[in-house]
Amino acid sequence: MDGVFLTHSAEETRALAEKLASEAQAGDVVALHGDLGAGKTVFAGGFAKGLGVPYPEDVVSPTYTLLQVHEGGRLPLYHFDVYRLEDEEEAAEIGLDEYLFGSGVCLIEWPSRVEGLLPEAGRIDVRISRTAGGFDDREITIKKIQE
Ligand SMILES: Nc1ncnc2c1ncn2[C@@H]1O[C@H](COP(=O)(O)OP(=O)(O)O)[C@@H](O)[C@H]1O
Ligand SMILES: [Mg+2]
């Protein structure tokens, strides 16, 4: 689903994420790039809905827990926010690797913090940014890194 998309509301961003989730496969790793307030967590909520997670509205910023697991959908969803991670060693301690190479889908906010630990081939990079347009406009680039 590679492309550059423009959304004009949180709802539109959720809908786009929902569509990406409908194509998700076990083991997928989605790196969610974007500044604070860009819409990464909104995107994660839409993605959860697309996987059929029973309570996608429970997808909130997991900043203080680093990881929230959402089960009950087509695939387990591992939602990381590694903003507060001290170093890559701490990522190893929370077992990031097991999730990355597990049978669910990983969504990672602030992926640059764990750059060296993420697989490259097959990873899906999502970049969300504000635009020069309206306050609620976002440009969202989705790009799967070729295997
Ligand atoms: N087009 C849009 N896409 C996503 N979020 C939007 C959009 N327009 C406005 N928003 C708002 O921007 C905020 C994004 O917050 P959040 O997803 O928590 O950001 P992040 O996780 O990137 O820090 C929400 O309050 C949301 O309602
Ligand atoms: Mg967030």
XYZ file of C-alpha atoms and ligand atoms in Angstrom:
175
model
C 0.000 0.000 0.000
C 2.906 2.331 -0.668
C 2.137 5.937 -1.379
C 1.816 9.465 -0.150
C -1.577 10.258 1.332
C -3.136 13.463 2.586
C -5.608 13.357 5.442
C -7.670 16.238 6.770
C -8.825 14.830 10.105
C -7.986 12.205 12.696
C -10.855 10.103 11.280
C -9.244 10.069 7.835
C -5.916 9.026 9.329
C -7.655 6.234 11.219
C -9.341 5.060 8.021
C -6.008 4.950 6.185
C -4.414 2.946 8.995
C -7.383 0.593 9.028
C -6.798 -0.150 5.363
C -3.100 -0.846 5.938
C -4.033 -3.205 8.780
C -6.353 -5.181 6.548
C -3.252 -6.216 4.549
C -1.059 -6.876 7.589
C 0.649 -10.204 8.016
C 2.139 -11.989 10.992
C 5.596 -10.652 11.730
C 5.039 -7.242 10.155
C 6.895 -4.351 11.739
C 5.466 -0.881 11.209
C 7.754 2.021 12.165
C 5.674 5.122 12.925
C 7.734 8.278 12.450
C 6.533 11.772 13.267
C 6.821 14.601 15.768
C 4.852 14.838 18.984
C 1.183 15.340 18.087
C 1.640 14.278 14.475
C -0.896 11.473 14.803
C 1.077 8.298 15.458
C -1.209 7.110 18.229
C -4.289 8.035 16.183
C -2.832 5.910 13.376
C -2.229 3.041 15.812
C -5.887 3.191 16.916
C -7.103 2.912 13.330
C -4.693 0.067 12.730
C -6.066 -1.798 15.747
C -9.578 -1.354 14.434
C -8.499 -2.748 11.065
C -7.128 -5.840 12.798
C -10.439 -6.278 14.561
C -9.119 -5.562 18.051
C -12.276 -5.509 20.226
C -11.625 -2.152 21.925
C -9.548 -0.054 19.516
C -10.445 3.061 21.523
C -8.190 1.635 24.241
C -5.191 2.281 22.014
C -3.657 5.228 23.801
C -0.143 6.503 24.032
C 1.828 3.841 25.877
C 4.623 6.246 26.704
C 4.849 5.207 30.341
C 4.643 1.499 29.723
C 6.675 1.251 26.488
C 4.418 -1.555 25.294
C 0.733 -2.315 25.156
C -0.499 -5.639 23.850
C -3.892 -5.753 22.159
C -5.265 -9.200 21.564
C -8.526 -10.490 20.165
C -8.040 -9.252 16.620
C -6.985 -11.133 13.493
C -3.377 -10.882 14.717
C -1.953 -9.777 18.070
C -0.902 -6.132 18.046
C 2.194 -5.003 19.929
C 2.066 -1.236 20.252
C 5.357 0.294 21.383
C 6.171 3.883 22.241
C 9.882 3.954 22.919
C 10.186 7.712 23.428
C 11.317 7.253 27.018
C 13.605 4.352 26.383
C 17.042 4.994 27.866
C 19.050 2.951 25.419
C 18.882 -0.065 23.166
C 19.926 -2.248 26.063
C 16.644 -1.434 27.798
C 14.825 -2.460 24.621
C 16.509 -5.819 24.852
C 15.358 -6.093 28.479
C 11.698 -5.629 27.589
C 12.106 -8.364 24.988
C 11.660 -6.215 21.899
C 13.308 -8.879 19.776
C 10.791 -11.541 20.678
C 7.966 -9.286 19.561
C 9.751 -8.183 16.387
C 10.278 -11.740 15.304
C 7.047 -13.069 16.776
C 3.758 -13.856 15.123
C 1.942 -10.604 15.741
C 2.294 -7.133 14.260
C 4.557 -4.527 15.881
C 3.727 -0.841 15.670
C 6.548 1.328 16.996
C 6.284 5.018 17.829
C 9.653 6.872 17.877
C 11.430 4.035 16.007
C 14.628 6.070 15.605
C 15.325 5.280 19.284
C 15.756 1.606 18.402
C 16.980 2.000 14.846
C 19.792 -0.510 15.228
C 17.419 -3.214 16.479
C 14.744 -3.039 13.820
C 14.758 -5.347 10.824
C 15.195 -3.495 7.574
C 13.895 -5.907 4.978
C 10.126 -6.041 4.960
C 9.687 -3.219 7.440
C 6.916 -0.747 6.720
C 7.922 2.855 7.306
C 5.107 5.297 7.967
C 5.982 9.000 8.201
C 3.359 11.435 9.434
C 3.904 15.167 9.194
C 1.939 18.361 9.407
C 1.664 20.310 6.182
C 1.651 23.964 5.284
C -2.109 23.583 4.852
C -4.804 23.405 7.520
C -4.204 22.641 11.181
C -5.683 19.147 10.820
C -3.934 18.286 7.557
C -1.316 15.559 7.586
C 0.905 14.074 4.926
C 1.396 10.369 5.453
C 4.012 8.441 3.526
C 3.838 4.663 3.594
C 6.764 2.722 2.223
C 7.577 -0.937 2.532
C 11.307 -1.596 2.477
C 11.924 -4.288 -0.086
C 13.020 -7.685 1.146
N -5.248 14.485 10.055
C -5.000 14.098 11.335
N -4.467 12.868 11.580
C -4.171 12.489 12.842
N -4.410 13.224 13.941
C -4.935 14.444 13.771
C -5.269 14.926 12.462
N -5.794 16.171 12.583
C -5.792 16.449 13.887
N -5.290 15.431 14.620
C -5.113 15.458 16.083
O -3.737 15.440 16.366
C -3.496 14.719 17.568
C -2.531 13.575 17.308
O -2.197 13.017 18.530
P -1.403 11.653 18.686
O -1.915 10.636 17.729
O -1.433 11.304 20.126
O 0.070 12.116 18.246
P 1.455 11.337 18.424
O 1.178 9.950 18.879
O 2.099 11.408 17.053
O 2.222 12.148 19.415
C -4.850 14.221 18.067
O -5.344 15.133 19.021
C -5.705 14.246 16.812
O -7.074 14.440 17.076
Mg 1.806 8.846 20.575
